Structures are given as structure tokens and as C-alpha cells.
CSV table of C-alpha atoms in Angstrom, one decimal:
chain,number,residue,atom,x,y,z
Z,1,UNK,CA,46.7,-70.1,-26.6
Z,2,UNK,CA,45.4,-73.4,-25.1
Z,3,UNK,CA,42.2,-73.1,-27.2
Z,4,UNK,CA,44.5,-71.9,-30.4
Z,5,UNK,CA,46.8,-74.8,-30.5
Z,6,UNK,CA,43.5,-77.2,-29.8
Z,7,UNK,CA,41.8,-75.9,-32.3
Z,8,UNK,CA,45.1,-76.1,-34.3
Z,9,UNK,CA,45.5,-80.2,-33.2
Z,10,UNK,CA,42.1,-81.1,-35.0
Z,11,UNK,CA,42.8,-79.1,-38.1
Z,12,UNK,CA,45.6,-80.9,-39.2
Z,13,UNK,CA,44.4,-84.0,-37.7
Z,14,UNK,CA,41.5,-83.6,-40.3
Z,15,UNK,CA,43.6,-83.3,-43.2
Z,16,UNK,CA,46.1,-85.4,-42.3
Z,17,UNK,CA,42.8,-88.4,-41.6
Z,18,UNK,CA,41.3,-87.2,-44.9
Z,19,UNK,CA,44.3,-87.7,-47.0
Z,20,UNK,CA,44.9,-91.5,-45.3
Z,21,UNK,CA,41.8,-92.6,-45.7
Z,22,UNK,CA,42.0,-91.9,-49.3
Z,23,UNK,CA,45.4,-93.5,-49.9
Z,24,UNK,CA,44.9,-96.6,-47.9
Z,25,UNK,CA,42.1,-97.6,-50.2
Z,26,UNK,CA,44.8,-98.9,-52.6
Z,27,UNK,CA,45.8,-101.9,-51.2
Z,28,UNK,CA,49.0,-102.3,-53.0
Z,29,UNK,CA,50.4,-99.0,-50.4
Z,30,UNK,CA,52.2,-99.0,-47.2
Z,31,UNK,CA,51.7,-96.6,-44.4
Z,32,UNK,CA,54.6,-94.7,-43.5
Z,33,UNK,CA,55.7,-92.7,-40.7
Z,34,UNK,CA,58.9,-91.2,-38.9
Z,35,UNK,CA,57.8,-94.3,-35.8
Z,36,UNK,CA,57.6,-97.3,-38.2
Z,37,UNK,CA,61.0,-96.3,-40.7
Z,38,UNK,CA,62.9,-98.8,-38.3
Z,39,UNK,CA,60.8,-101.5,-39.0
Z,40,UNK,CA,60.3,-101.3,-42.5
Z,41,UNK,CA,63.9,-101.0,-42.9
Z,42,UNK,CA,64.5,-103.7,-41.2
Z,43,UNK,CA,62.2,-105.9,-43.2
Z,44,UNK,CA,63.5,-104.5,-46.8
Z,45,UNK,CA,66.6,-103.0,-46.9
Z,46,UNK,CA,69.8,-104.8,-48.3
Z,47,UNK,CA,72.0,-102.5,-46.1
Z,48,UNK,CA,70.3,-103.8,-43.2
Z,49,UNK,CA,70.7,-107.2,-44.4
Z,50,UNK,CA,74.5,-106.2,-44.7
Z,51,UNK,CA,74.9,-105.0,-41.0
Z,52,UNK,CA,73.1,-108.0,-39.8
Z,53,UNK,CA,75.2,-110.3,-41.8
Z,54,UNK,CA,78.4,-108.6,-40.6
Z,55,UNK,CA,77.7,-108.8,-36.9
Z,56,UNK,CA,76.4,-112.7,-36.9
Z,57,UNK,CA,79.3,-113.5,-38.6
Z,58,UNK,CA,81.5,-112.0,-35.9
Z,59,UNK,CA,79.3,-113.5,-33.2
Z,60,UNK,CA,79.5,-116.4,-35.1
Z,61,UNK,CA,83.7,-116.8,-34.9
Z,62,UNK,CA,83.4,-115.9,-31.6
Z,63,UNK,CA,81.0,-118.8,-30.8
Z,64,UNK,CA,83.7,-121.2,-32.7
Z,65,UNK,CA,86.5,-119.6,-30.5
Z,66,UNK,CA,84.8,-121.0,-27.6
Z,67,UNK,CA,83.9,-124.6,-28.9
Z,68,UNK,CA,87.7,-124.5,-30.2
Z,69,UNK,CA,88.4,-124.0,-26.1
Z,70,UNK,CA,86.4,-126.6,-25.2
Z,71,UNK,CA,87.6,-129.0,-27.5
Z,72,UNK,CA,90.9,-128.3,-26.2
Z,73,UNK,CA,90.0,-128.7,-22.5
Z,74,UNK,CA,88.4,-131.9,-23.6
Z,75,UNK,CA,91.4,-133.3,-25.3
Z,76,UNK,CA,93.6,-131.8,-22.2
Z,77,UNK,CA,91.5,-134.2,-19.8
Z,78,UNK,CA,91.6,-137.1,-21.8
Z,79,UNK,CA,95.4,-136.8,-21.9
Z,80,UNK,CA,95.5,-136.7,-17.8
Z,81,UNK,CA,93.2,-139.5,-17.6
Z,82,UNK,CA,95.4,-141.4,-20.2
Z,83,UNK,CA,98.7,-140.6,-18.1
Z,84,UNK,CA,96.6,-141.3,-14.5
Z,85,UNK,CA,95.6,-144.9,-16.1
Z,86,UNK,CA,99.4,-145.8,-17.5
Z,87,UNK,CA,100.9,-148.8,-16.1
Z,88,UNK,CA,104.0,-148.2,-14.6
Z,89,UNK,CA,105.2,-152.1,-14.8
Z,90,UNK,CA,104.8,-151.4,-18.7
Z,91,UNK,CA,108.8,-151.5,-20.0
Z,92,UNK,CA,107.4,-148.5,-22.0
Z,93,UNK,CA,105.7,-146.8,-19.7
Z,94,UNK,CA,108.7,-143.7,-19.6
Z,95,UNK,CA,108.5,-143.2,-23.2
Z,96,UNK,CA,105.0,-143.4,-23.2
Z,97,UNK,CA,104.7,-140.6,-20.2
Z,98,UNK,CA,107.1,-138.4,-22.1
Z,99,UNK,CA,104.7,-138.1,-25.2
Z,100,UNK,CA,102.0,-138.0,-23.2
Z,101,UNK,CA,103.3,-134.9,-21.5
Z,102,UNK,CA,104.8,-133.7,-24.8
Z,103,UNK,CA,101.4,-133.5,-26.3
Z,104,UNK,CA,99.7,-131.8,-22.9
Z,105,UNK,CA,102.0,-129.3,-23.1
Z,106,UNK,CA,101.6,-128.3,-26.2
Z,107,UNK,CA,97.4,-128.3,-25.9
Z,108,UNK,CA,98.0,-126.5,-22.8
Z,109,UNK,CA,100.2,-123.8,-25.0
Z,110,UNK,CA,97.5,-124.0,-27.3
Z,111,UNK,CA,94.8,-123.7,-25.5
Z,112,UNK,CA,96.4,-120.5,-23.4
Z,113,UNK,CA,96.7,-118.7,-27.4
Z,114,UNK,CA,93.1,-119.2,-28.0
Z,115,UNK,CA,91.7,-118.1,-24.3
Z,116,UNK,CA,93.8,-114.9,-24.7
Z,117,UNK,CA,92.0,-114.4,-27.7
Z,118,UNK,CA,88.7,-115.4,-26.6
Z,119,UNK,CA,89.2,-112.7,-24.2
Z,120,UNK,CA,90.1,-110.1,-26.6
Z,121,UNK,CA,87.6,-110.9,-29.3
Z,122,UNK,CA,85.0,-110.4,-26.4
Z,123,UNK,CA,85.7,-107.2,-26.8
Z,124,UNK,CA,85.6,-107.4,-30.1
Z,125,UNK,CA,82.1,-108.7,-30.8
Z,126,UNK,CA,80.9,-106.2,-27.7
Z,127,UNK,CA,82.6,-103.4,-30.2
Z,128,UNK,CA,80.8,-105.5,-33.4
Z,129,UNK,CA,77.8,-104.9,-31.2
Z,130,UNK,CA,78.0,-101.2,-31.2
Z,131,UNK,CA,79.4,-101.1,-34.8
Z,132,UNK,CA,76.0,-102.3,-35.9
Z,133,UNK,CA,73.8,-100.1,-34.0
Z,134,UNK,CA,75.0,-97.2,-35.2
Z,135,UNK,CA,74.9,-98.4,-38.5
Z,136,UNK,CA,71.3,-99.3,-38.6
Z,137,UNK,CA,70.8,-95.8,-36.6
Z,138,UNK,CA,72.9,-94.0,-39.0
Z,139,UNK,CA,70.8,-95.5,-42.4
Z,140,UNK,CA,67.5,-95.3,-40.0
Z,141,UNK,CA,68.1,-91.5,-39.2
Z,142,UNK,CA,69.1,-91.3,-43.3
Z,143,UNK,CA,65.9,-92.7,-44.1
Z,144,UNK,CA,63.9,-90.4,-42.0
Z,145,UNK,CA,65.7,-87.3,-43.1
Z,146,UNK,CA,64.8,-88.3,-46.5
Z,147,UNK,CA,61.1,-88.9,-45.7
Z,148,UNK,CA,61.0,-85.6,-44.6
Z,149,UNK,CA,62.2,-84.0,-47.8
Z,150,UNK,CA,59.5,-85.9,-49.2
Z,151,UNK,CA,57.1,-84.1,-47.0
Z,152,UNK,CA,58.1,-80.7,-47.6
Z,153,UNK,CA,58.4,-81.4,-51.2
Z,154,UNK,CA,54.8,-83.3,-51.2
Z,155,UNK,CA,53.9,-79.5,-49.1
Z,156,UNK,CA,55.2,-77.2,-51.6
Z,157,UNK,CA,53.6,-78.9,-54.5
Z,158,UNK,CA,49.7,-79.1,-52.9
Z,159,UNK,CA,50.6,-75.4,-51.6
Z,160,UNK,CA,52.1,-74.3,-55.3
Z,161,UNK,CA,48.6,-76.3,-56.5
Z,162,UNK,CA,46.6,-74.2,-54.4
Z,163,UNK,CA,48.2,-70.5,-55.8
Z,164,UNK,CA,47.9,-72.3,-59.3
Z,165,UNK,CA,44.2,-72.5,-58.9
Z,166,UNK,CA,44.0,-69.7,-57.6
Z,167,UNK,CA,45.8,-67.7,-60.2
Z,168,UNK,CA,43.6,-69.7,-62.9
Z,169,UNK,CA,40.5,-68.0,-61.0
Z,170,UNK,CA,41.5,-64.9,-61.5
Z,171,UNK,CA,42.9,-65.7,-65.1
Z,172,UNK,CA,39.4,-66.5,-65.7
Z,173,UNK,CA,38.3,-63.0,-64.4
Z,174,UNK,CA,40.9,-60.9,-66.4
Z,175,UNK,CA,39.7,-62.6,-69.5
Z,176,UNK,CA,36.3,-61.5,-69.2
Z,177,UNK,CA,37.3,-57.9,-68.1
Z,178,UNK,CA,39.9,-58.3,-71.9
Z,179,UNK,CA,37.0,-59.4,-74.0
Z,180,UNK,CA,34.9,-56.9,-72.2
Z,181,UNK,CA,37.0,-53.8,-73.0
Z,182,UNK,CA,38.0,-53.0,-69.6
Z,183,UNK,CA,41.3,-53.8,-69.9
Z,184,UNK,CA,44.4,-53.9,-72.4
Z,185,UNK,CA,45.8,-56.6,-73.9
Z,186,UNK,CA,49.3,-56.2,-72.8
Z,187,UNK,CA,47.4,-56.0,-69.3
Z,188,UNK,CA,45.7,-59.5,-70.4
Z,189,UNK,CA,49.2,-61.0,-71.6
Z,190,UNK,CA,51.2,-59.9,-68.2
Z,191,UNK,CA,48.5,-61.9,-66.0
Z,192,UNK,CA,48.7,-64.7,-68.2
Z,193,UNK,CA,52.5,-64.9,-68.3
Z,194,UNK,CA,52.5,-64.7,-64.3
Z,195,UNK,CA,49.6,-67.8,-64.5
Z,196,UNK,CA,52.1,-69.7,-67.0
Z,197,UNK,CA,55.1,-68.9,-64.4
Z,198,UNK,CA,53.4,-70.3,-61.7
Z,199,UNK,CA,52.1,-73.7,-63.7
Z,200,UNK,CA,55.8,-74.2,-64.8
Z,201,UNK,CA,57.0,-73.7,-61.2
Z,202,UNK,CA,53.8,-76.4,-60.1
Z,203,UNK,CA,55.7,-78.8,-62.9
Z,204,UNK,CA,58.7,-78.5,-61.6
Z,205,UNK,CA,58.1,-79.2,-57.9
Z,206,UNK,CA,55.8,-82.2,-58.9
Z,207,UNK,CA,58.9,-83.4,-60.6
Z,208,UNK,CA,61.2,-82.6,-57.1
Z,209,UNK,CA,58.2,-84.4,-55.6
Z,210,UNK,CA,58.5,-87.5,-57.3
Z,211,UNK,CA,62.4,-87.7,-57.4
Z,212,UNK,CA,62.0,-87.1,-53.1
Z,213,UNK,CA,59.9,-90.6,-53.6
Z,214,UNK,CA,61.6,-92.6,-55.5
Z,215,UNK,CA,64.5,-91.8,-53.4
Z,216,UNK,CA,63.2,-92.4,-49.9
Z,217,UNK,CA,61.3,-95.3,-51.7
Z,218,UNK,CA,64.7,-96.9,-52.7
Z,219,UNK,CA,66.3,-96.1,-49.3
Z,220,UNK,CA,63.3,-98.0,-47.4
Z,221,UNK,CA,64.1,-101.2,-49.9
Z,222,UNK,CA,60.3,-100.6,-50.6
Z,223,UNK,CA,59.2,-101.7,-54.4
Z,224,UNK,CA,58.7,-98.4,-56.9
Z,225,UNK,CA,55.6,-100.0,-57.5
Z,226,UNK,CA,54.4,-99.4,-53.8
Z,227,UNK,CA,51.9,-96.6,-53.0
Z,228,UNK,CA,53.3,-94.3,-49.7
Z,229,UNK,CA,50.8,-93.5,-47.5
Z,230,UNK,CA,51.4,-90.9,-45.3
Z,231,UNK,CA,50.7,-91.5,-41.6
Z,232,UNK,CA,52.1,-89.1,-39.9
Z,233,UNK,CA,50.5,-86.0,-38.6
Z,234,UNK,CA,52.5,-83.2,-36.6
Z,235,UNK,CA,49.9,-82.7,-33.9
Z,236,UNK,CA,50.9,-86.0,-32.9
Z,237,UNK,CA,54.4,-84.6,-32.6
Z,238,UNK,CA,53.9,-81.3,-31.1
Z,239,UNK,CA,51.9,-83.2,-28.3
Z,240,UNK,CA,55.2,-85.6,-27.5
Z,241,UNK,CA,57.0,-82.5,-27.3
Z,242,UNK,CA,54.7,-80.3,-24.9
Z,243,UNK,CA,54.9,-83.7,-22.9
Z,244,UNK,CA,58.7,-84.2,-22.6
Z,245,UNK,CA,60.3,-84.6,-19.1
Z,246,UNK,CA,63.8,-83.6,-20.4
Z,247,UNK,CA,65.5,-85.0,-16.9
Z,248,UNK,CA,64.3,-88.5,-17.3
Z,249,UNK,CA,64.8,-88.5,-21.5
Z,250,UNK,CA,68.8,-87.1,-20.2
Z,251,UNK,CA,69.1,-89.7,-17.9
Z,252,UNK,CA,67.9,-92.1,-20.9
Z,253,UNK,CA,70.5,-91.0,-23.1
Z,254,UNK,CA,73.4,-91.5,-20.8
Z,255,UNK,CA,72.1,-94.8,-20.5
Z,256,UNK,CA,71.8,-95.3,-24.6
Z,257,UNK,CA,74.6,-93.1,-26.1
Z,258,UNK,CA,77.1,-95.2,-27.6
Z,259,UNK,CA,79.8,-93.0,-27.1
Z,260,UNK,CA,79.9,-94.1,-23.3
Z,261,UNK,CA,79.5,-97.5,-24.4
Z,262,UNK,CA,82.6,-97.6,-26.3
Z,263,UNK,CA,84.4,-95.9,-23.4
Z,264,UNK,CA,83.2,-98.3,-21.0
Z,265,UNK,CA,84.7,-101.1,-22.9
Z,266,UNK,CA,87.8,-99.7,-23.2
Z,267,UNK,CA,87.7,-99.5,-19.2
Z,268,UNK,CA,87.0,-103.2,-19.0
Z,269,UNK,CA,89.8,-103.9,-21.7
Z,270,UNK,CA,92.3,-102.3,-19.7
Z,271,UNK,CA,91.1,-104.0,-16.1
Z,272,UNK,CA,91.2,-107.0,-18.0
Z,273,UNK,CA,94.6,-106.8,-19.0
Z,274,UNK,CA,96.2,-105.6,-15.6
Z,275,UNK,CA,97.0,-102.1,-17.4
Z,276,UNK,CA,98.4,-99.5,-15.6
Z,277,UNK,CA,96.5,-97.4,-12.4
Z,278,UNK,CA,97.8,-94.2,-14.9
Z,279,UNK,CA,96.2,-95.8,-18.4
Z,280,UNK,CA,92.4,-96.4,-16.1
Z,281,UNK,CA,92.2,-93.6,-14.5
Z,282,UNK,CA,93.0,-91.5,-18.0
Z,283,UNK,CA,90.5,-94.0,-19.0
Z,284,UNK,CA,88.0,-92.9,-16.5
Z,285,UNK,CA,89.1,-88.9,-17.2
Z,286,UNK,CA,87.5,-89.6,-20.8
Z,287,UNK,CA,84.3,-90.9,-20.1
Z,288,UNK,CA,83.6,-88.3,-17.2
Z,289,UNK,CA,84.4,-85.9,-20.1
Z,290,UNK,CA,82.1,-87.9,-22.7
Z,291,UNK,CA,79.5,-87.8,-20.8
Z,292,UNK,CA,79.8,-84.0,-19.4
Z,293,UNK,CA,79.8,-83.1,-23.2
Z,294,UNK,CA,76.8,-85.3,-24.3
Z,295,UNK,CA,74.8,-83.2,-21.4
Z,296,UNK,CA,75.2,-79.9,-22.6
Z,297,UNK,CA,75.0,-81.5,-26.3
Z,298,UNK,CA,71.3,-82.8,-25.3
Z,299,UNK,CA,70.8,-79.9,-23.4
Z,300,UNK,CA,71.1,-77.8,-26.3
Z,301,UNK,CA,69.1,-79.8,-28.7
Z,302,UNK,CA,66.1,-79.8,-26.3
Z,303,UNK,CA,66.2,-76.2,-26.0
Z,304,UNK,CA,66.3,-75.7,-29.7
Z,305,UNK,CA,63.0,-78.1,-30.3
Z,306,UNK,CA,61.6,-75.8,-27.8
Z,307,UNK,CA,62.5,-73.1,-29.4
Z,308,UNK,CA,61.3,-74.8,-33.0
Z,309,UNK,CA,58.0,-76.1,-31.1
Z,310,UNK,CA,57.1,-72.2,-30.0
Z,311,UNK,CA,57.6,-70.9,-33.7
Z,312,UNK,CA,55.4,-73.1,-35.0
Z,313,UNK,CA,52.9,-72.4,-32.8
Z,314,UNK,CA,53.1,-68.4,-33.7
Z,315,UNK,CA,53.0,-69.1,-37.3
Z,316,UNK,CA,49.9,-71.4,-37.2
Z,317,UNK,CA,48.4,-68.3,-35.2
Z,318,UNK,CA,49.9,-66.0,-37.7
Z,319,UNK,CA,48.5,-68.1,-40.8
Z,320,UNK,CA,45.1,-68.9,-38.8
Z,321,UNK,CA,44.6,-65.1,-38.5
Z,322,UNK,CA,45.6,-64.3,-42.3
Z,323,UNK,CA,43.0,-67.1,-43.7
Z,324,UNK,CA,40.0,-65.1,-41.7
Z,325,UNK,CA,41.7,-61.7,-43.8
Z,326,UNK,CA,42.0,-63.0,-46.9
Z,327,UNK,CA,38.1,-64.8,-46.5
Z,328,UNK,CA,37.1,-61.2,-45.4
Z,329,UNK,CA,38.7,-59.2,-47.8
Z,330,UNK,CA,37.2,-61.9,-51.3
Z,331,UNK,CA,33.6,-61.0,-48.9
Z,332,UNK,CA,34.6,-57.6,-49.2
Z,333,UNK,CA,35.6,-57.8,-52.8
Z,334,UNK,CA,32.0,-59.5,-53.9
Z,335,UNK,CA,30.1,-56.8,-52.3
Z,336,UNK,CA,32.3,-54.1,-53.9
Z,337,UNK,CA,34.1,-52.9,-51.0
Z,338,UNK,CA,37.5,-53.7,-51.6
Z,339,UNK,CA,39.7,-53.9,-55.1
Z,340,UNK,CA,40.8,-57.1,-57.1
Z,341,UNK,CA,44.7,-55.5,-56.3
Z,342,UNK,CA,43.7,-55.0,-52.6
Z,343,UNK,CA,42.4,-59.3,-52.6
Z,344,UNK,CA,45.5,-60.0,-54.8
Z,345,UNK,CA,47.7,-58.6,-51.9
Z,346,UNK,CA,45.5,-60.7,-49.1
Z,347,UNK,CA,46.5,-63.6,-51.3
Z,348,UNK,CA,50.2,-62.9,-51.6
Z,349,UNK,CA,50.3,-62.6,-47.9
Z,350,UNK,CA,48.5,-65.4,-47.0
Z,351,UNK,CA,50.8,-67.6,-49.5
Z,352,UNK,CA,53.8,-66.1,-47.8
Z,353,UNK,CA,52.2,-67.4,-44.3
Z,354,UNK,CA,51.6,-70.7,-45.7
Z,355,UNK,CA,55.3,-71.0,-46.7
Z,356,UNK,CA,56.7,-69.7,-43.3
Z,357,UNK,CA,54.6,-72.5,-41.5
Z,358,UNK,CA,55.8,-74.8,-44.1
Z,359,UNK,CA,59.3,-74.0,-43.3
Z,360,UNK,CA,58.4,-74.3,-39.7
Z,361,UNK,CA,56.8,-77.1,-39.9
Z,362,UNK,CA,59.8,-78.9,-41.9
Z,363,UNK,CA,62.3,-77.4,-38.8
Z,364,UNK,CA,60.4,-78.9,-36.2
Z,365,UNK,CA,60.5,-82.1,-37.3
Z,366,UNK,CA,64.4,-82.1,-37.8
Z,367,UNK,CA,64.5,-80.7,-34.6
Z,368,UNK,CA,62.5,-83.6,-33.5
Z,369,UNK,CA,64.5,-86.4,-35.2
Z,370,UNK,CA,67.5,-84.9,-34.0
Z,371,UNK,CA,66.5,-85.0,-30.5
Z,372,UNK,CA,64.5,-88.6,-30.3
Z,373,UNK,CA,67.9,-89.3,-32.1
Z,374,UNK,CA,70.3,-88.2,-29.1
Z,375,UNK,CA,67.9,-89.3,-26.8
Z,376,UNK,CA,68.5,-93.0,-28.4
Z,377,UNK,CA,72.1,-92.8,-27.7
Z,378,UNK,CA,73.4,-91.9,-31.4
């Protein structure tokens, strides 16, 4: 198996090197792959630009709440020093004391409005915080979902290119057999109805093809202009996953998952605000439970990508051992052994492989999004 899935690793790698180096000749392309989304994001999309404006802006108000304070404690000293340095011979030095004190007090009731809501709107911007992470994980997770259609959609049409040529092959044979005498014409017009079928399906997944671009295109904030090159390759993945230490990537999530975030928070809120021993420890009843449920959420997930990574790996087998049939049975064909019908029926199975690897391919990386996703904390 070790030799299968090493033998498997270079294959793809292969294609996946030939079809970059041919795409990353145009230089007006961008290399794209489920790692780099973030940053790409980031640097182009308007919704990013949104959640970034949104959270500065509450940072922001929070960073004038604080100058407002010390402004106030400013003018609150100034006032004590101006009542410290009045002169007490001076015939209006009670009237003077009077508004003096009249205007502490009221900086000093002023002053007490805006530290209680300093300390509330810390909470606030630590919530604004969160707000925007899952956000830009939520349109980053959107992104990559939709790159992936674009994958499996870019998949079917090469795979319904390859049955098209193949179809036009044997078009080509069943024509000379026609104008030969060796079969009839309504045998001739049957195979070339099934060779128009499958060109009209080959038009019609180009066309799912290119709306799977445009859309993941204007999702990344990328230019329509802009040439995608594809960078990944799943052997890349499957070697992450054979690697994973799921223990250390749990403990990593507890650390990242927002969820526990916002509970902690609400933990500080109430300690902050001398709330009841009943309210806390209710408080502390519902994280314990968050994070008891994110365990055997993550759990789960990790044994379905195992469960994904192990199908893959018996279709590739499966698909690797129904290319050598197929090769043997044409072999077979040329040297009279076999019938067309008999190589026809190689073909169909070996197209029926290639679409349950497809399928299993597009599973594991959902799988795998879904998991580096829970890992991250979202």
C-alpha cells in the first residue's frame, strides 16, 4: 500500500507540475490555492475591506473614549490645583471655592459615566474583535468552498474531454466499418447520436466551468481579466493528513475556537461587574459545556477525513488497476483477441472509476477544509 500511494503521490504531482508550468507562462495569472485564499482576500476583496473598516472604527471610539478620560482627569487636576492655590484672604475666596467645587463635581460625575463605559465598551471591541474574525473566516471558508467547485467542475470537463475523444476515435472506426458495408446505417446514426450526446454534455460543463470561475473569481475581488493558476495538488493534502497528530490540533482548537472566546468574555463581564456567585458559576456551567461539545464535534470531523482519506486511497487503487485493463484489453483488441463491445465496456468502466475518484477526491477536500476549519477555531 506504501508503494501504491507513493507511486500514487508522483502521478498527480506530475500532472498537477505539468498543468502549472503551462499556466504560469502568462504573466497576467495568479497562482491559487486552498493555503493562499486568505491572503488574496485580504488584498482584493471589498468585504474584507468592509470587516476591517468596521472593527477600526470600533477600536477607534474606543481609543477616543480613553483620551475623553484623560482629558477629564486632566481638567479634574487642574481644578484641585486651582482650589489648593486660592487665597483665602481673597473677600471672594468662598464663592470662588463653591464654583470651583461645583465644577469638580460635576467632571468627577462625568468622568465616573465615561469610565463605566470605557469598561463596558472593552468588552465591546474584545466582542468587535471576534465579530471580525469570523467574518473574514466565514467569506475565507466561502471562498474556498467555491474554489473547490471550480476544481471539480474544471475535473469533469478535462474527464468529459477525455470520453469525447475517445468517442470521436471510435466514431472514426464505425465510419469506415459504414462506408465499408460492415455495418448499417441506422447502426452508423446510433453511434453518432451517442458522439453528439456526449459533445453537447462536454459544452455544457465547459459552460458550468466557466460560471464556477467567474464566480470564485469575483468572490476573491480578483479582476475577470486574471488567468487562475491552479497550485494545488492533493498529494500535498493527503500527506498533511497521514501526518496529523489529532491531540495536539484538539488542544489547538480549544485554544482558537471562538465559541470559548465569547464565553470567556462573558466570564470577565460578569466578574467585572460584581454579578452574582449564581450568574458565574452558570457562566462557567456553559463554557465547560462549549467546550465538551466542540471535542466530540472535532472528534467527529477528524474521523470522517479519515474515513474520506482511506476512500480515496481505494479508488486510486481501484482506478490504477482499471487503466492497466482497459490498456490490456485496446492490446487485446489490435491483435484480435477481444471485441470493439468487449473494449467499449473496459472504457465505460474505467470512466465510471475516474468519476468515483473524482467524487472522492472533491470529498476529501471538504472534509479537509472542514477540519483545518474547526481546527482554526471557527
Amino acid at each position: 500500500m506504501k508503494k501504491l500511494m507513493a507511486i500514487f503521490f508522483a502521478f498527480i504531482l506530475v500532472l498537477g507540475n505539468i498543468s502549472n508550468v503551462q499556466a504560469a507562462s502568462d504573466i497576467n495569472s495568479i497562482e491559487i490555492s486552498l493555503d493562499n485564499i486568505r491572503d488574496i482576500m485580504i488584498e482584493n476583496s471589498l468585504d474584507m475591506q468592509t470587516y476591517s473598516n468596521n472593527l477600526e472604527k470600533t477600536i477607534e471610539e474606543y481609543d477616543d473614549l480613553k483620551d475623553e478620560i484623560d482629558d477629564k482627569d486632566y481638567d479634574i487636576s487642574k481644578i484641585n490645583e486651582d482650589i489648593k492655590n486660592l487665597d483665602t484672604t481673597d473677600p471672594d475666596y468662598t464663592d470662588s471655592k463653591e464654583s470651583l467645587n461645583t465644577q469638580l463635581k460635576t467632571l468627577n460625575s462625568e468622568l465616573s459615566t465615561l469610565k463605566n463605559k470605557r469598561d463596558s465598551m472593552k468588552y465591546t471591541v474584545k466582542s468587535a474583535r471576534i465579530q471580525y474574525d469570523q467574518n473574514v473566516e466565514n467569506a475565507i471558508y466561502s471562498a474556498q468552498q467555491q474554489y473547490l467547485a471550480y476544481l471539480t467542475a474544471k475535473s469533469n470537463r478535462e474527464l468529459s474531454e477525455s470520453k469525447v475523444t475517445s468517442k470521436e476515435k471510435e466514431l472514426n472506426t464505425y465510419k469506415i466499418k459504414y462506408n465499408s458495408g460492415f455495418i448499417s446505417k441506422n447502426e452508423y446514426d446510433s453511434y453518432v447520436r451517442d458522439n453528439t450526446d456526449f459533445t453537447n454534455e462536454l459544452d455544457s460543463l465547459k459552460n458550468t466551468e466557466n460560471i464556477a470561475l467567474i464566480n470564485l473569481k469575483n468572490t476573491l475581488g480578483i479582476d475577470s481579466s486574471i488567468n487562475i493558476v491552479v497550485k494545488d495538488n492533493i498529494s500535498t493534502y493527503l500527506d498533511k493528513v497521514s501526518k496529523i497528530d489529532v491531540e495536539e490540533d484538539l488542544n489547538e482548537m480549544l485554544d482558537n475556537s471562538l465559541d470559548i472566546k465569547l464565553k470567556d468574555i462573558n466570564i470577565d463581564s460578569l466578574e467585572d461587574s460584581d454579578s452574582s456567585d449564581y450568574d458565574l458559576d452558570n457562566a462557567e456551567i456553559s463554557l465547560d459545556q462549549v467546550k465538551a461539545k466542540a471535542k466530540i464535534n472535532f472528534n467527529q470531523q477528524y474521523n470522517t477525513l479519515i474515513a474520506s482519506y482511506n476512500s480515496i486511497k481505494s479508488s486510486y487503487g481501484k482506478l490504477q488497476s482499471t487503466e492497466k485493463n482497459t490498456n490490456f484489453m485496446e492490446t487485446k483488441y489490435s491483435k484480435g483477441f477481444v471485441s470493439m463491445k468487449e473494449v467499449n465496456d473496459a472504457k465505460i468502466t474505467l470512466n465510471e472509476e475516474r468519476s468515483k475518484f473524482q467524487k472522492d477526491q472533491d470529498q476529501f477536500y471538504l472534509d479537509y477544509l472542514h477540519y483545518i476549519q474547526m481546527k482554526e477555531g471557527y
